[in-house]
Coordinates of C-alpha atoms and ligand atoms in Angstrom, one line a residue:
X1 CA 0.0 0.0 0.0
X2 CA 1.1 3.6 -1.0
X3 CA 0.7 6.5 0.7
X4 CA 0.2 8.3 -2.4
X5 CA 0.4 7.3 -6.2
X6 CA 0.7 10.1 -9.1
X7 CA -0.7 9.7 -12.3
X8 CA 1.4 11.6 -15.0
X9 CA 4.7 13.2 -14.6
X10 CA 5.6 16.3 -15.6
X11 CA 5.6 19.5 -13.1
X12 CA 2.5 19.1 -11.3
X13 CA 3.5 14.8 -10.7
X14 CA 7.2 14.9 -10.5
X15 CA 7.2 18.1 -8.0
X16 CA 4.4 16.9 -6.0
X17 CA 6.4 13.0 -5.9
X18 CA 9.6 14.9 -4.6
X19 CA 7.5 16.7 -2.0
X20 CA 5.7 14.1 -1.0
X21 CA 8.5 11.5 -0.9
X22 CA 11.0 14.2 1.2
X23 CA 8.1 14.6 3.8
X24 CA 8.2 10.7 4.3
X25 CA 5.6 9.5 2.1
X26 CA 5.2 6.4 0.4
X27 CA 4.8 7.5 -3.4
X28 CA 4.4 5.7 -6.6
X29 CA 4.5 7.8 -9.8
X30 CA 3.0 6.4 -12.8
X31 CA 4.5 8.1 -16.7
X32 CA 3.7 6.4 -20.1
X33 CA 6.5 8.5 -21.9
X34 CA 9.1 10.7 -20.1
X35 CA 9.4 12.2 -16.6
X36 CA 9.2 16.2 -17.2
X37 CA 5.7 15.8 -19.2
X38 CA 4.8 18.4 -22.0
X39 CA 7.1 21.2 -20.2
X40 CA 10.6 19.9 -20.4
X41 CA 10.0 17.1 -23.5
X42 CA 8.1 19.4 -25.9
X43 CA 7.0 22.9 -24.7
X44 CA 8.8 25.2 -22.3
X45 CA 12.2 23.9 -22.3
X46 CA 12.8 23.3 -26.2
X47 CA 11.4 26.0 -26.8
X48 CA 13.2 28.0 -25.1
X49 CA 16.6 26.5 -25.8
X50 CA 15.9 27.0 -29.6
X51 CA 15.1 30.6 -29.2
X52 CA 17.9 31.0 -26.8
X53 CA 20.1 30.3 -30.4
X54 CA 17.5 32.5 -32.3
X55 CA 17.8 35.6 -30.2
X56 CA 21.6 35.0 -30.0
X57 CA 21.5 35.6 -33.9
X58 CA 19.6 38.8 -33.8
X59 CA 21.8 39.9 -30.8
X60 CA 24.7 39.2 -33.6
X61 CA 22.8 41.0 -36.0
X62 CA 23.2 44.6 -33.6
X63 CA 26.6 43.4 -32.6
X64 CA 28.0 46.4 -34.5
X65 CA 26.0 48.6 -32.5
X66 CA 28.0 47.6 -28.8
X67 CA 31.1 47.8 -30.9
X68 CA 31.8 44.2 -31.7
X69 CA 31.7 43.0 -35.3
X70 CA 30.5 39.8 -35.9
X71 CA 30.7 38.6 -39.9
X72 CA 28.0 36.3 -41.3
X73 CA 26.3 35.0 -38.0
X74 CA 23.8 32.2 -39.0
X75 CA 22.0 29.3 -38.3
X76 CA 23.3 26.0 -37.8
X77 CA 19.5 24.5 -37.2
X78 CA 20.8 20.8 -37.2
X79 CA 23.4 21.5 -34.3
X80 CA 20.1 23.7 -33.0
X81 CA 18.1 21.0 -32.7
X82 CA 21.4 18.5 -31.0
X83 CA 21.6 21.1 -28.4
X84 CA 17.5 20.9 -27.9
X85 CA 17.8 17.3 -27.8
X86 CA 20.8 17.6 -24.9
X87 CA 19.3 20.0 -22.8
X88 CA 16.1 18.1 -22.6
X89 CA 17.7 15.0 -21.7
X90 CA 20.2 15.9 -19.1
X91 CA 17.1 17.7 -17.4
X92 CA 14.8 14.4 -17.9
X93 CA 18.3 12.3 -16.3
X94 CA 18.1 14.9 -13.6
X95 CA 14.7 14.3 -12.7
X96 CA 14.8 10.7 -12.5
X97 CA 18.1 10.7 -10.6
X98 CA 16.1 13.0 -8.3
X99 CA 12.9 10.3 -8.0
X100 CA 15.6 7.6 -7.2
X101 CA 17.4 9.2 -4.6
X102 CA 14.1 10.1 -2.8
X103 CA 12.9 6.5 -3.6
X104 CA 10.0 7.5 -5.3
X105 CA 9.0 4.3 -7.3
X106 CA 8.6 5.2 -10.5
X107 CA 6.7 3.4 -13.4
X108 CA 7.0 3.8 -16.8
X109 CA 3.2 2.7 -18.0
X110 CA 0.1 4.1 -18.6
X111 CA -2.1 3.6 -15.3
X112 CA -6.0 3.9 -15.1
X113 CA -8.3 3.9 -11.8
X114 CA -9.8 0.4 -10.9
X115 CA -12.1 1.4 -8.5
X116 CA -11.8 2.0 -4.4
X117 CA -12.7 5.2 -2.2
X118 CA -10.1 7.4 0.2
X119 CA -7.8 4.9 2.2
X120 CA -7.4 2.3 -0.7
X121 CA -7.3 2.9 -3.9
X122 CA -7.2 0.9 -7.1
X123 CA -4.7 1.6 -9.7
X124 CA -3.5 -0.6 -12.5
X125 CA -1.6 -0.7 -15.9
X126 CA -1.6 -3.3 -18.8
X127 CA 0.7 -5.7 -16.3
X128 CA 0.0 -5.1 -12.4
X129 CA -2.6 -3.6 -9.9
X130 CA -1.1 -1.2 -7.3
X131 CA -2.9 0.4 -4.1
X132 CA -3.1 4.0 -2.3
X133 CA -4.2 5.9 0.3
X134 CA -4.5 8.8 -1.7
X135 CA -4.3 9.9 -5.5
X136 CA -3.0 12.9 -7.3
X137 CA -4.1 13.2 -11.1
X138 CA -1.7 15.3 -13.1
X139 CA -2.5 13.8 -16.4
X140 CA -1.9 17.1 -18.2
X141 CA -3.3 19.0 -21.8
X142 CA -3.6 18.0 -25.0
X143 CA -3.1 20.6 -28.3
X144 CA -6.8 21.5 -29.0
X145 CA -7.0 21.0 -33.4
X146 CA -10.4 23.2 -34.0
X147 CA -13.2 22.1 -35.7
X148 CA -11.9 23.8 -39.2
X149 CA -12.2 22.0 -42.4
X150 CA -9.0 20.1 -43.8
X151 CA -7.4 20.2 -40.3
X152 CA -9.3 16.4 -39.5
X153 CA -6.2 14.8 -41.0
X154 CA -3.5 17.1 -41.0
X155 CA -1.0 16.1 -44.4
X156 CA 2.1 17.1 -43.8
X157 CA 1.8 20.5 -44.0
X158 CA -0.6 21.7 -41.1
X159 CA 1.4 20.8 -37.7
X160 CA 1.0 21.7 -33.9
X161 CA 3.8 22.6 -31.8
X162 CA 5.4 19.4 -31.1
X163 CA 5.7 18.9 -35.2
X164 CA 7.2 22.2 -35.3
X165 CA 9.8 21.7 -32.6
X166 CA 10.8 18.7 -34.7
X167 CA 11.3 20.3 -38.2
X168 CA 14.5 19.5 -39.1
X169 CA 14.7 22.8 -41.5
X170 CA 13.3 26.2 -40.9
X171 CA 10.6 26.5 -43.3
X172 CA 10.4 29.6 -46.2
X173 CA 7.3 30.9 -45.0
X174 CA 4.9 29.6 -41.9
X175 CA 1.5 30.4 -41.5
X176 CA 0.3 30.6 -37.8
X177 CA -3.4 30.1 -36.7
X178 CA -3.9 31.4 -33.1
X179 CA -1.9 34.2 -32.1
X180 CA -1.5 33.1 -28.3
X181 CA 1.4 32.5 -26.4
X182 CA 2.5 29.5 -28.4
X183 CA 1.7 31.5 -31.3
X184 CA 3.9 34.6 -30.2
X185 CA 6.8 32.2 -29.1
X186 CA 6.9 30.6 -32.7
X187 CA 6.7 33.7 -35.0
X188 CA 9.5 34.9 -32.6
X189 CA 11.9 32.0 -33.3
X190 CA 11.2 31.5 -36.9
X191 CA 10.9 35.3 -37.6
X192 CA 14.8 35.5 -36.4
X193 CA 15.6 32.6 -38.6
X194 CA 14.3 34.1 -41.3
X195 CA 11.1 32.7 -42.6
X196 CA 8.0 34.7 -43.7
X197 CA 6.0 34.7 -41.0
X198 CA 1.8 35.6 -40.8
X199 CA 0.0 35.2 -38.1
X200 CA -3.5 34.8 -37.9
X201 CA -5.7 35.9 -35.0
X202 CA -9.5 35.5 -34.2
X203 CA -9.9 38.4 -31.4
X204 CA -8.5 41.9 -32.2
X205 CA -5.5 41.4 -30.6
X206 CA -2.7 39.0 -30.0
X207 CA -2.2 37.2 -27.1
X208 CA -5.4 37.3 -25.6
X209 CA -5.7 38.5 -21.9
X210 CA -2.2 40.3 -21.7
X211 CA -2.2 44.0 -20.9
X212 CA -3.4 45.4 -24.5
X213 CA -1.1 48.1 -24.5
X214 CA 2.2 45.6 -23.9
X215 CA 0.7 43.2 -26.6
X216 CA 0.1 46.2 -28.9
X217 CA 3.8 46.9 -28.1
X218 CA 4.7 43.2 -29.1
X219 CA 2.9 43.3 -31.8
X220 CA 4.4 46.7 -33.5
X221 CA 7.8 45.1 -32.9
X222 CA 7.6 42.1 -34.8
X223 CA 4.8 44.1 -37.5
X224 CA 8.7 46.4 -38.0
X225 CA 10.5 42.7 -38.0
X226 CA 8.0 41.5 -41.3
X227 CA 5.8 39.3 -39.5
X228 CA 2.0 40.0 -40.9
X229 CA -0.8 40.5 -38.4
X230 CA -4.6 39.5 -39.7
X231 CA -6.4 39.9 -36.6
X232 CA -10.5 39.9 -36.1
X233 CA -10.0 36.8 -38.4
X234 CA -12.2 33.5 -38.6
X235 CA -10.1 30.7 -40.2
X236 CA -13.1 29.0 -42.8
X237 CA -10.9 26.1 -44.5
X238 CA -7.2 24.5 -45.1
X239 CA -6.5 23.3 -48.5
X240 CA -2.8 22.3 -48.6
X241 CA -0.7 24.7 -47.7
X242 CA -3.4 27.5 -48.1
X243 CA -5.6 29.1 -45.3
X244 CA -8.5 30.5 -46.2
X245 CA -10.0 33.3 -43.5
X246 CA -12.9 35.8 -43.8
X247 CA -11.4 39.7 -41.8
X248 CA -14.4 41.3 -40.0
X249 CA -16.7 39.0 -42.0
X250 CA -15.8 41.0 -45.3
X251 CA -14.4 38.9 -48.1
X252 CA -12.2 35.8 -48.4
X253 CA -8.5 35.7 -48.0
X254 CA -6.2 33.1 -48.3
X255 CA -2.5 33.0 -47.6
X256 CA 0.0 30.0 -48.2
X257 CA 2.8 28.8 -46.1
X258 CA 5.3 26.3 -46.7
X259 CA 3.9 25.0 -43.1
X260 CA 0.8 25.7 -41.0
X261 CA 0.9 26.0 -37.2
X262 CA -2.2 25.7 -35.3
X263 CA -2.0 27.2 -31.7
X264 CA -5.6 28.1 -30.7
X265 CA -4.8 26.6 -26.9
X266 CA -5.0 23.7 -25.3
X267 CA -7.6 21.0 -23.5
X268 CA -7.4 19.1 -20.2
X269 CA -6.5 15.2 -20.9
X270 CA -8.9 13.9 -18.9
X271 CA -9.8 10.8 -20.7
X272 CA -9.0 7.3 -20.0
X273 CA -8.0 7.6 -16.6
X274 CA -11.1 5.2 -15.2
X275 CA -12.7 8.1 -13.0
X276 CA -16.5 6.5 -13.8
X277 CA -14.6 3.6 -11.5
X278 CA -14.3 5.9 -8.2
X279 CA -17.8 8.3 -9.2
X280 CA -15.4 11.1 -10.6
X281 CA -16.8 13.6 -13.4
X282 CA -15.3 16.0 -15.4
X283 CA -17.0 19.4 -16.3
X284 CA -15.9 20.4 -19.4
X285 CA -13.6 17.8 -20.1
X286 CA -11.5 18.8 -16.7
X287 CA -11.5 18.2 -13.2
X288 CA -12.6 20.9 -10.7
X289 CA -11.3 21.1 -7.2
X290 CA -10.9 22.9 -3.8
X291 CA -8.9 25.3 -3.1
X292 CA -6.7 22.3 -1.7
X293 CA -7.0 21.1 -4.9
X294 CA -9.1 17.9 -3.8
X295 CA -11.8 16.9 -6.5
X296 CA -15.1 16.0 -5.7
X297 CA -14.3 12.7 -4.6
X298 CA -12.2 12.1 -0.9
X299 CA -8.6 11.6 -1.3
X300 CA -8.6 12.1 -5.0
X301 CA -6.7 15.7 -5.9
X302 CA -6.1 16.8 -9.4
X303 CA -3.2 19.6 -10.4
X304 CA -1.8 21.1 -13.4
X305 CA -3.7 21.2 -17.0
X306 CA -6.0 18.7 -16.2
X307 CA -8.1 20.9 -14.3
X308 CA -8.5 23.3 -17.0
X309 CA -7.3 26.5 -15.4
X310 CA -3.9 28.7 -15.5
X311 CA -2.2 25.9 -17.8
X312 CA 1.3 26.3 -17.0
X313 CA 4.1 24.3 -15.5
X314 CA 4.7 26.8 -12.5
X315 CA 1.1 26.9 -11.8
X316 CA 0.7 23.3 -12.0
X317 CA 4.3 22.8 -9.7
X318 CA 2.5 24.8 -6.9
X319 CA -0.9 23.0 -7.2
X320 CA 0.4 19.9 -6.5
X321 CA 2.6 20.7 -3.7
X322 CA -0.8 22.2 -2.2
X323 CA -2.0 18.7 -2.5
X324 CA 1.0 17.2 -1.0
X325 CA 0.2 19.8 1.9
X326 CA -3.1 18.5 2.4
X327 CA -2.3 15.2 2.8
X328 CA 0.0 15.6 5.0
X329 CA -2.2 18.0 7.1
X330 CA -0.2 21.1 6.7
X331 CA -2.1 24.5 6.5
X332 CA -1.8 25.4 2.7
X333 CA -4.0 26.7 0.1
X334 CA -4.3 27.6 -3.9
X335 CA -4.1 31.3 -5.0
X336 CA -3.9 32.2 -8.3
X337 CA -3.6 35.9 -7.4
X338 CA 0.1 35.9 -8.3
X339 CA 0.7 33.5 -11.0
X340 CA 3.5 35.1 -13.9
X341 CA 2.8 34.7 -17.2
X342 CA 5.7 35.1 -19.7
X343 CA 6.2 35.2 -23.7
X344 CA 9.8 34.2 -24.2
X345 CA 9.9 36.3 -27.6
X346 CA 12.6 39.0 -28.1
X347 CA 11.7 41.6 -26.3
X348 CA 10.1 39.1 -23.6
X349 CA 6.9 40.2 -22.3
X350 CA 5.9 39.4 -18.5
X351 CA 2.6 39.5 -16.7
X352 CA 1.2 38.9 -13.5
X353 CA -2.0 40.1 -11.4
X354 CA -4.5 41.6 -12.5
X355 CA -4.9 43.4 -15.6
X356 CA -6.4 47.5 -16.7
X357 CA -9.1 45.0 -19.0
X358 CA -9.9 42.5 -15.8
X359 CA -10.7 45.6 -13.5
X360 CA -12.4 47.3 -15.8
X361 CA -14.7 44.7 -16.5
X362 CA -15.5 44.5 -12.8
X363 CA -16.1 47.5 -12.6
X364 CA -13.0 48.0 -9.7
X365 CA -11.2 50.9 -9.2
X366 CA -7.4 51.1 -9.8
X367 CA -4.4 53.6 -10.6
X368 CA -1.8 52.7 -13.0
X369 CA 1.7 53.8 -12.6
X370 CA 4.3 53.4 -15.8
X371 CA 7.7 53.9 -17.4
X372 CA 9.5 53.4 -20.2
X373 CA 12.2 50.7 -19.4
X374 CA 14.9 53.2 -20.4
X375 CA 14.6 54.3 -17.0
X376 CA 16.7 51.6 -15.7
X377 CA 20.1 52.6 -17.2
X378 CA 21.1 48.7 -16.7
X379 CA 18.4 49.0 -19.3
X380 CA 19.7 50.8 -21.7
X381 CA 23.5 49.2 -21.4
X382 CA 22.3 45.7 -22.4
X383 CA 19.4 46.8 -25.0
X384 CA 20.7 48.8 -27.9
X385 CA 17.8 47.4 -30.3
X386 CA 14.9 47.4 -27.3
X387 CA 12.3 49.7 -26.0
X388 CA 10.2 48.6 -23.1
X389 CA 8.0 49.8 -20.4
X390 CA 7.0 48.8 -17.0
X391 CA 3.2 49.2 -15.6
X392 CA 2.4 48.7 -12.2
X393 CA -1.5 48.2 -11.5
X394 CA -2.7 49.3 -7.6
X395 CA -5.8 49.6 -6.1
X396 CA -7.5 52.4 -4.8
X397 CA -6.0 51.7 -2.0
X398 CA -2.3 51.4 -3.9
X399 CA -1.6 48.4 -2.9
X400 CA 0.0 46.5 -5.8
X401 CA -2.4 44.0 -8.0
X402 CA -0.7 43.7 -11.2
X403 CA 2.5 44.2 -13.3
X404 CA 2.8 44.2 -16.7
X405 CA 6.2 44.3 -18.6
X406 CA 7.5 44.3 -21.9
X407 CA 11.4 44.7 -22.2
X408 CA 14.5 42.5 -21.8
X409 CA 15.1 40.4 -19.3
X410 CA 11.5 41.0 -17.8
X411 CA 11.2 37.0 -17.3
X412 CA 13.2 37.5 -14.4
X413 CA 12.5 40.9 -12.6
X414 CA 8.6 39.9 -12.8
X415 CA 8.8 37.6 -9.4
X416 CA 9.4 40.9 -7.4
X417 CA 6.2 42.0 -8.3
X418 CA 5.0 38.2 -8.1
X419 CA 6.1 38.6 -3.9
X420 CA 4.7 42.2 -3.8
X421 CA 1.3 41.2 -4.8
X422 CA 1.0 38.0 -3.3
X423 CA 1.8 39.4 0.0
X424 CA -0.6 42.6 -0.6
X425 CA 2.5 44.8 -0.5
X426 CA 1.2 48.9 -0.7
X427 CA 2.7 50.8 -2.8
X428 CA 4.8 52.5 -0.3
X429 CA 6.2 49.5 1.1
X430 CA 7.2 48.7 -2.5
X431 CA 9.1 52.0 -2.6
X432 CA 11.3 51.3 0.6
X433 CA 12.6 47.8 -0.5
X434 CA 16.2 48.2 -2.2
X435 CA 17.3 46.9 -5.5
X436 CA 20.5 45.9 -6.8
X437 CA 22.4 48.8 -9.1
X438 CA 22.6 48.7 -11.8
X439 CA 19.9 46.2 -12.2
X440 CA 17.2 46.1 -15.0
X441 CA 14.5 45.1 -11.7
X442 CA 14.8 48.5 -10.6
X443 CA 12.4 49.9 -12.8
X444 CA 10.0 48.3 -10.5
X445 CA 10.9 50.9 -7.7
X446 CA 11.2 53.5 -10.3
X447 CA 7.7 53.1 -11.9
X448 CA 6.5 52.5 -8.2
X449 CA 7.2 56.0 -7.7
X450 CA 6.1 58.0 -10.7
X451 CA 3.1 59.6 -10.6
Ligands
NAI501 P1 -3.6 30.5 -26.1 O1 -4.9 30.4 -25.5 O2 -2.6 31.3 -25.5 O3 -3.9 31.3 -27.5 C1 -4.7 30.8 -28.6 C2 -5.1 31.9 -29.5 O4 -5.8 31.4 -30.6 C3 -6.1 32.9 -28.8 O5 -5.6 34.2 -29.0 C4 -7.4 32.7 -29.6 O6 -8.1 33.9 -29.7 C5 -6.9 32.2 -30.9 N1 -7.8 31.4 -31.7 C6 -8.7 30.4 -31.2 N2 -9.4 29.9 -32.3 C7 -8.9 30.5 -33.4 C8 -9.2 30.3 -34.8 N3 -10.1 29.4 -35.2 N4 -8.6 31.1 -35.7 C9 -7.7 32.0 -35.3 N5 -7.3 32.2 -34.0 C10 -7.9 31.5 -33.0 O7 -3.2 29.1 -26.5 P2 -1.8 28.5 -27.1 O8 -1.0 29.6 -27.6 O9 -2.1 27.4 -28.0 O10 -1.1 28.0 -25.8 C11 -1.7 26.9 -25.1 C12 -1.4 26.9 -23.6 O11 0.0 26.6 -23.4 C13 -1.7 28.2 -23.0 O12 -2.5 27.9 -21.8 C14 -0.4 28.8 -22.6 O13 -0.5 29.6 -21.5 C15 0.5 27.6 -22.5 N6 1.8 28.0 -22.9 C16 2.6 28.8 -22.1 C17 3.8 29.2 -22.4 C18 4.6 30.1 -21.6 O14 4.3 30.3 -20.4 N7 5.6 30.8 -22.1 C19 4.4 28.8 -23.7 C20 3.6 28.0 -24.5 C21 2.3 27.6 -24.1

């Protein structure tokens, strides 16, 4: 009998198995493919390591401008892709070097519920049955392929973004459907590697619930860069390597692409797991829970994608080490008040809190306070090509409740804000804390104290 066994592996499983298994717990961890799930196999981590290479070549492109000449930088893509392939397996090796040391038993199968209730639990795959006190489900997201006509059978020109991360050449020209965050982090990458990029977007603006005026930013940065926008658009077919779209329901267009990308968000994978066996529904296709992220049924706690909400790997890392915490009995709870969002494009863009658009819509008061990101001179040293700008969101009592930031490297300063407004911090408070100098984070204090 386990304490607790995990169903899927990536950053809600393997984080939740560590913390479990350090606090003492008897923990079984069930993964059909690789430890590190969607995040380190085929999302964050790739992705980021191949447009780690792309930004370094537009970095070589201003060289000049910091007085160092580089002569014809390019792209070795193949040696791109070895380099992806390392990374993601030394972090995979680290992860199960980590399970074994904390003797988490690990099993490389798919598992499904067999039935049972809180104190014993049935789980079993194709070979074995297993028992549990408690279960986590961390099953994960699928790519979501919309209902659009001659995107049932994809040929092999329409792809998702696992395909793409595999291309083994950059295409000529790539048309993107769904201008999200995958969207974004694509026509970034192969923008700097010098295909023709067009993106197309259903809402009027690219990446959805970010701050309009940073994605507007984002969006006149790559529009000077040669990526085309086509935004208000509904996608009617796919022939081929053609899109066909209709732009605020006026006539049809179509554009061609060596390759198609379809990005329009992902679904919970909720399927197949055998939660009819313990009485477990899904709304939606995902699993709700508690704000201890217990589902409906005692003893069984979902975290990460496959509850439907906030789908990304920190989120999900957090949720289920809340679970852990309940099992264990420790006082711990979910909030989703302070949860980053980043697009790793070049210039980044980072987000957290609330937004101008989510207030608004509530009808809740709030000041904004904002600079450009040339007011941190650490700023302008290490960004010859970048403009930025930093906006703080308070409430009307100015305490901080969102940041919004587009501006190199604004992946990293973002968690100040991340502590500020997760611990309430006022705006004052925020203006006594001390930051490293020269440090880009200082804009924080800076835009903390304009008026
Ligand atoms: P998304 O929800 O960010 O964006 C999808 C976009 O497609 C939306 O703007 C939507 O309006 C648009 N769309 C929907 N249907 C459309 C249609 N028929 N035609 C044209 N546009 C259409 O989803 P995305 O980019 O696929 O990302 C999936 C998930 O992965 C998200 O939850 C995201 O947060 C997560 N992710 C996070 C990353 C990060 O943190 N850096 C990186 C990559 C993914």
């Amino acid at each position: 009998m386990y304490n607790l066994a995990i169903i899927g592996g990536g950053p809600a499983g393997y984080v939740a198995a560590q913390r479990a298994a350090a606090a003492g717990l008897k923990v079984i961890l069930f993964e059909e493919k690789e430890l590190g799930g969607v995040c380190l196999n085929e999302g964050c981590i790739p992705t980021k390591t191949l447009l780690r290479s792309a930004h370094l070549l537009d970095e070589s492109k201003s060289a000049a401008k910091y007085g160092v000449n580089v002569s014809d930088a390019s792209i070795d893509y193949a040696k791109v892709l070895q380099r992806k392939d390392k990374i993601t397996k030394k972090l995979t090796g680290a992860i199960k070097v980590s399970m074994r040391n904390l003797g988490v038993e690990v099993v490389k199968a798919r598992a499904r519920i067999a039935g049972g209730a809180k104190g014993d639990f049935t789980i079993e795959t194709e070979e074995q049955q297993f028992h549990s006190e408690n279960l986590l489900l961390c099953s994960g997201s699928q790519s979501f392929i919309p209902p659009i006509p001659g995107l049932e059978c994809p040929g092999p020109v329409a792809m998702s973004s696992r395909e793409a991360l595999q291309l083994d050449t950059v295409p000529q020209s790539l048309v993107i459907i769904g201008g999200g965050v995958i969207g974004m982090e694509f026509a970034s990458l192969f923008n700097s590697l010098g295909c023709k990029v067009s993106v197309i977007e259903a809402l009027d603006k690219i990446l959805g619930p970010i701050d309009e005026e940073i994605s507007g930013l984002l969006q006149a940065a790559y529009q000077a860069r040669g990526v085309d926008f086509h935004l208000k658009c509904k996608v009617c077919r796919v022939e081929g390597n053609k899109v066909f779209f209709i732009q605020d329901d006026t006539t049809e267009q179509c554009i061609e692409g060596e390759k198609i990308l379809v990005c329009v968000g992902r679904r919970a994978h909720a399927q197949d797991l055998g939660l009819e066996s313990i009485g477990l529904q899904t709304e939606r296709g995902a699993l709700k829970t508690d704000c201890h992220m217990q589902t409906a049924v005692e003893g069984v706690y979902a975290a990460g994608d496959i509850t439907g909400f906030s789908m990304l790997a920190h989120t999900a890392s957090r949720e289920g080490e809340v679970a852990v915490n309940h099992i264990l009995g420790i006082e711990d709870k979910m909030s989703y008040a302070a949860i980053p969002g980043v697009v790793y494009t070049h210039p980044e863009v980072a987000s957290v809190g609330e937004s101008e658009q989510s207030l608004r819509a509530r009808g809740i008061e709030y000041k904004v306070y904002k600079l450009p990101m040339a007011y941190s001179g650490r700023f302008v040293v290490e960004n010859e090509r970048g403009s930025g700008l930093c906006k703080l969101i308070c409430d009307a009592e100015d305490r901080l409740v969102g940041a919004h930031l587009i501006g190199d490297p604004c992946s990293e300063i973002v968690s100040s804000c991340c502590l500020a407004i997760e611990k309430k911090m006022h705006r004052s408070e925020l203006q006594r804390i001390v930051f490293p100098h020269p440090s880009v984070s200082e804009i924080i204090k800076e835009t903390s104290w304009s008026e």
